[in-house]
């Protein structure tokens, strides 16, 4: 009898260890679930037999092309293969990944299964053998791709690691216009390299000071721009040029002629890297920078439940910035509390922190790239150059002069929130979006029938606020510029027709400016200003020498290519010693 009881007990324990979804089975059929993805509804269709999940398909979605391709392909396949919802999300497309998993979980419940039982934790980390190379590059955005290609072209064996599921990083999110002079598309008659250099300095002085930048680095960027464009054309990039119409800009922005923008550049760069023999490891996260006797020896990476070392004499940090790391943002730029990140999801800065802990110095001036203002997306208001005031009730800038706005929106954050002031006529252009949002008690919007009441609702002194708005409105119906800051009359957005709206506007954080210090040739510098042997940085990871508060359009992508080439060449030369 005891043996029988023991047998029954063991059998009960074995059955208890089997996931309930399998024990109970499914009701065969095809089930559909719709959930919220990153950009809107995402619908998944899941087919079940009585015992297993037969197929998972994303049948409709509005996710970002390129970034969403990998999770839409990989996660359904992984669910079917593992018969489990305990699959890894795709880095850089976490929201899309989680949406697919959530939709399949709903389908499991519809089919009579237990979704919770399919979400068991992953197993232990498996240690793999080390990989040996000359140069390892961390981050496969435009800077990392450039650095890897340059190192390979200079004779090095190169491994490029990227924690996300695709290459490109922030390059996938940009139009990727490149500022350059004395190229075949922008001859010296249009703009010389010296004029380009001086133009950049003028824009820096407009929002900050050239005392806070590295003039030799900016000079190098401008004077190498034609060579950089030629290098890209040698890979098959074909450009057309134009102006984006700011700060008396000449038609010096180089765009891909086929209109594929940043994504097209990423594709060309990735193909060039592979053709040059660069080994690209996706969904591979750097978890440690390794150093012995003050020299870099490589990195440690993780892939799902696998961990291994990549031994290399030279390490290039091209991981981007830290716009999506709230702790780092607050620590390095406290004013960032008034900002909304629209940066690449992989911009989390952990590798920069690793370098800093080994001794890499931060640039003294850290700030974020503000590419305009935004409020809650439901309002439909974004970067409108109308009346913008802070909590003093006063305007701060020429709202139509975007670079000034970029700088001042951050500088005055201590007197935030910042409000955009609009009226009924302006709202009509957005099909009444402000009115609808106000009726829905949107926390970003205040509405009132008078300017005095609007000021009170915002906690602003009515007398000061009304005087500010009336001064702005005083030139309506004329051809005169704004009397306070000189906004051209044809670019002014007047607020004269009730009801009036005050919309909280937050600076858009498209990336960080600063990072860790480096030389023009890419070598990372420590707290004492000395070179850290074998460690290099480029792109957004180390761009603090180029900017002070404002941003000069077309220079970020140019810097990714220029600094990437420089760092790659230097790293290859050192590895060859």
mmCIF file of C-alpha atoms in Angstrom, residues 240-376:
data_model
loop_
_atom_site.group_PDB
_atom_site.id
_atom_site.type_symbol
_atom_site.label_atom_id
_atom_site.label_comp_id
_atom_site.label_asym_id
_atom_site.label_seq_id
_atom_site.Cartn_x
_atom_site.Cartn_y
_atom_site.Cartn_z
ATOM 1 C CA UNK A 240 20.905 65.419 -53.754
ATOM 2 C CA UNK A 241 21.160 68.672 -51.816
ATOM 3 C CA UNK A 242 18.790 71.203 -50.348
ATOM 4 C CA UNK A 243 18.164 73.582 -47.471
ATOM 5 C CA UNK A 244 15.834 73.055 -44.532
ATOM 6 C CA UNK A 245 15.208 76.788 -44.338
ATOM 7 C CA UNK A 246 16.684 77.790 -40.988
ATOM 8 C CA UNK A 247 19.236 80.378 -39.966
ATOM 9 C CA UNK A 248 20.010 81.547 -43.494
ATOM 10 C CA UNK A 249 21.118 78.024 -44.357
ATOM 11 C CA UNK A 250 22.476 77.439 -47.843
ATOM 12 C CA UNK A 251 21.514 74.358 -49.874
ATOM 13 C CA UNK A 252 24.278 72.297 -48.289
ATOM 14 C CA UNK A 253 22.385 69.364 -46.770
ATOM 15 C CA UNK A 254 23.143 66.093 -48.541
ATOM 16 C CA UNK A 255 20.183 63.671 -48.628
ATOM 17 C CA UNK A 256 19.972 60.276 -50.297
ATOM 18 C CA UNK A 257 18.523 60.924 -53.734
ATOM 19 C CA UNK A 258 16.215 57.899 -53.532
ATOM 20 C CA UNK A 259 14.459 59.314 -50.455
ATOM 21 C CA UNK A 260 15.307 56.399 -48.160
ATOM 22 C CA UNK A 261 16.885 58.795 -45.644
ATOM 23 C CA UNK A 262 18.603 57.339 -42.574
ATOM 24 C CA UNK A 263 17.337 53.817 -43.103
ATOM 25 C CA UNK A 264 18.839 53.815 -46.597
ATOM 26 C CA UNK A 265 22.210 54.970 -45.288
ATOM 27 C CA UNK A 266 22.134 52.273 -42.589
ATOM 28 C CA UNK A 267 21.420 49.593 -45.176
ATOM 29 C CA UNK A 268 24.314 50.701 -47.390
ATOM 30 C CA UNK A 269 26.697 50.903 -44.424
ATOM 31 C CA UNK A 270 25.711 47.483 -43.079
ATOM 32 C CA UNK A 271 26.219 45.875 -46.493
ATOM 33 C CA UNK A 272 29.606 47.582 -46.825
ATOM 34 C CA UNK A 273 30.659 46.273 -43.410
ATOM 35 C CA UNK A 274 29.678 42.710 -44.237
ATOM 36 C CA UNK A 275 31.480 42.892 -47.587
ATOM 37 C CA UNK A 276 34.596 44.124 -45.751
ATOM 38 C CA UNK A 277 34.489 41.077 -43.468
ATOM 39 C CA UNK A 278 33.075 42.693 -40.329
ATOM 40 C CA UNK A 279 31.317 40.137 -38.120
ATOM 41 C CA UNK A 280 28.038 41.683 -36.899
ATOM 42 C CA UNK A 281 26.421 40.191 -33.790
ATOM 43 C CA UNK A 282 22.854 41.393 -33.180
ATOM 44 C CA UNK A 283 20.912 41.099 -29.912
ATOM 45 C CA UNK A 284 24.301 40.975 -28.237
ATOM 46 C CA UNK A 285 24.586 43.169 -25.172
ATOM 47 C CA UNK A 286 27.883 44.426 -23.788
ATOM 48 C CA UNK A 287 27.823 43.820 -20.032
ATOM 49 C CA UNK A 288 31.454 44.598 -19.178
ATOM 50 C CA UNK A 289 34.519 46.421 -20.495
ATOM 51 C CA UNK A 290 37.580 44.384 -19.627
ATOM 52 C CA UNK A 291 40.887 45.955 -18.625
ATOM 53 C CA UNK A 292 44.206 44.624 -17.334
ATOM 54 C CA UNK A 293 47.246 46.665 -16.336
ATOM 55 C CA UNK A 294 45.537 49.855 -17.548
ATOM 56 C CA UNK A 295 45.032 48.460 -21.059
ATOM 57 C CA UNK A 296 41.773 47.276 -22.570
ATOM 58 C CA UNK A 297 41.537 43.551 -23.268
ATOM 59 C CA UNK A 298 38.036 43.248 -24.702
ATOM 60 C CA UNK A 299 34.416 43.063 -23.598
ATOM 61 C CA UNK A 300 31.964 40.576 -22.111
ATOM 62 C CA UNK A 301 28.648 40.131 -23.901
ATOM 63 C CA UNK A 302 25.359 38.323 -23.385
ATOM 64 C CA UNK A 303 23.029 36.810 -25.958
ATOM 65 C CA UNK A 304 19.775 35.659 -24.362
ATOM 66 C CA UNK A 305 20.996 33.004 -21.874
ATOM 67 C CA UNK A 306 24.551 32.845 -23.248
ATOM 68 C CA UNK A 307 27.594 34.810 -22.096
ATOM 69 C CA UNK A 308 31.088 35.056 -23.586
ATOM 70 C CA UNK A 309 34.121 37.300 -23.874
ATOM 71 C CA UNK A 310 35.321 39.027 -27.018
ATOM 72 C CA UNK A 311 39.045 39.519 -26.646
ATOM 73 C CA UNK A 312 40.365 42.572 -28.489
ATOM 74 C CA UNK A 313 43.255 44.977 -28.182
ATOM 75 C CA UNK A 314 41.057 47.914 -29.228
ATOM 76 C CA UNK A 315 37.496 48.731 -28.116
ATOM 77 C CA UNK A 316 35.424 51.399 -29.832
ATOM 78 C CA UNK A 317 32.421 52.724 -27.913
ATOM 79 C CA UNK A 318 29.768 53.796 -30.402
ATOM 80 C CA UNK A 319 26.724 53.007 -28.279
ATOM 81 C CA UNK A 320 25.013 56.379 -28.649
ATOM 82 C CA UNK A 321 23.878 58.470 -25.707
ATOM 83 C CA UNK A 322 21.670 58.013 -22.665
ATOM 84 C CA UNK A 323 18.421 59.842 -23.442
ATOM 85 C CA UNK A 324 16.368 56.859 -22.272
ATOM 86 C CA UNK A 325 18.222 56.385 -18.977
ATOM 87 C CA UNK A 326 16.343 58.587 -16.518
ATOM 88 C CA UNK A 327 18.904 58.142 -13.752
ATOM 89 C CA UNK A 328 21.770 59.268 -15.974
ATOM 90 C CA UNK A 329 19.730 62.158 -17.371
ATOM 91 C CA UNK A 330 18.966 63.475 -13.899
ATOM 92 C CA UNK A 331 22.517 62.866 -12.689
ATOM 93 C CA UNK A 332 24.281 64.489 -15.645
ATOM 94 C CA UNK A 333 21.703 67.132 -16.641
ATOM 95 C CA UNK A 334 19.096 67.816 -13.923
ATOM 96 C CA UNK A 335 17.160 70.157 -16.217
ATOM 97 C CA UNK A 336 16.119 67.125 -18.253
ATOM 98 C CA UNK A 337 13.084 66.673 -15.999
ATOM 99 C CA UNK A 338 11.272 68.893 -18.524
ATOM 100 C CA UNK A 339 11.765 66.780 -21.622
ATOM 101 C CA UNK A 340 10.225 63.944 -23.603
ATOM 102 C CA UNK A 341 12.621 61.408 -25.096
ATOM 103 C CA UNK A 342 12.058 60.508 -28.727
ATOM 104 C CA UNK A 343 15.504 59.005 -29.012
ATOM 105 C CA UNK A 344 16.358 55.512 -30.173
ATOM 106 C CA UNK A 345 15.225 52.948 -27.585
ATOM 107 C CA UNK A 346 18.774 51.639 -27.251
ATOM 108 C CA UNK A 347 20.100 54.977 -25.966
ATOM 109 C CA UNK A 348 20.448 53.841 -22.369
ATOM 110 C CA UNK A 349 24.067 54.744 -21.653
ATOM 111 C CA UNK A 350 25.166 51.752 -19.590
ATOM 112 C CA UNK A 351 28.377 51.291 -21.591
ATOM 113 C CA UNK A 352 29.266 54.958 -21.065
ATOM 114 C CA UNK A 353 28.876 54.404 -17.322
ATOM 115 C CA UNK A 354 31.146 51.344 -17.568
ATOM 116 C CA UNK A 355 33.830 53.464 -19.244
ATOM 117 C CA UNK A 356 33.441 56.203 -16.652
ATOM 118 C CA UNK A 357 33.917 53.704 -13.830
ATOM 119 C CA UNK A 358 37.205 52.682 -15.463
ATOM 120 C CA UNK A 359 38.312 56.301 -15.452
ATOM 121 C CA UNK A 360 36.857 57.918 -18.607
ATOM 122 C CA UNK A 361 36.032 61.584 -18.060
ATOM 123 C CA UNK A 362 32.662 63.126 -18.841
ATOM 124 C CA UNK A 363 32.452 66.304 -20.865
ATOM 125 C CA UNK A 364 31.710 69.156 -18.470
ATOM 126 C CA UNK A 365 28.710 70.354 -20.498
ATOM 127 C CA UNK A 366 26.008 67.707 -20.884
ATOM 128 C CA UNK A 367 22.656 68.621 -22.412
ATOM 129 C CA UNK A 368 20.052 67.098 -24.674
ATOM 130 C CA UNK A 369 19.380 67.709 -28.337
ATOM 131 C CA UNK A 370 16.114 69.600 -28.430
ATOM 132 C CA UNK A 371 14.509 69.375 -31.847
ATOM 133 C CA UNK A 372 11.357 71.269 -30.981
ATOM 134 C CA UNK A 373 8.519 71.179 -28.500
ATOM 135 C CA UNK A 374 5.720 68.697 -28.023
ATOM 136 C CA UNK A 375 2.745 68.226 -25.797
ATOM 137 C CA UNK A 376 0.435 65.264 -25.361
#
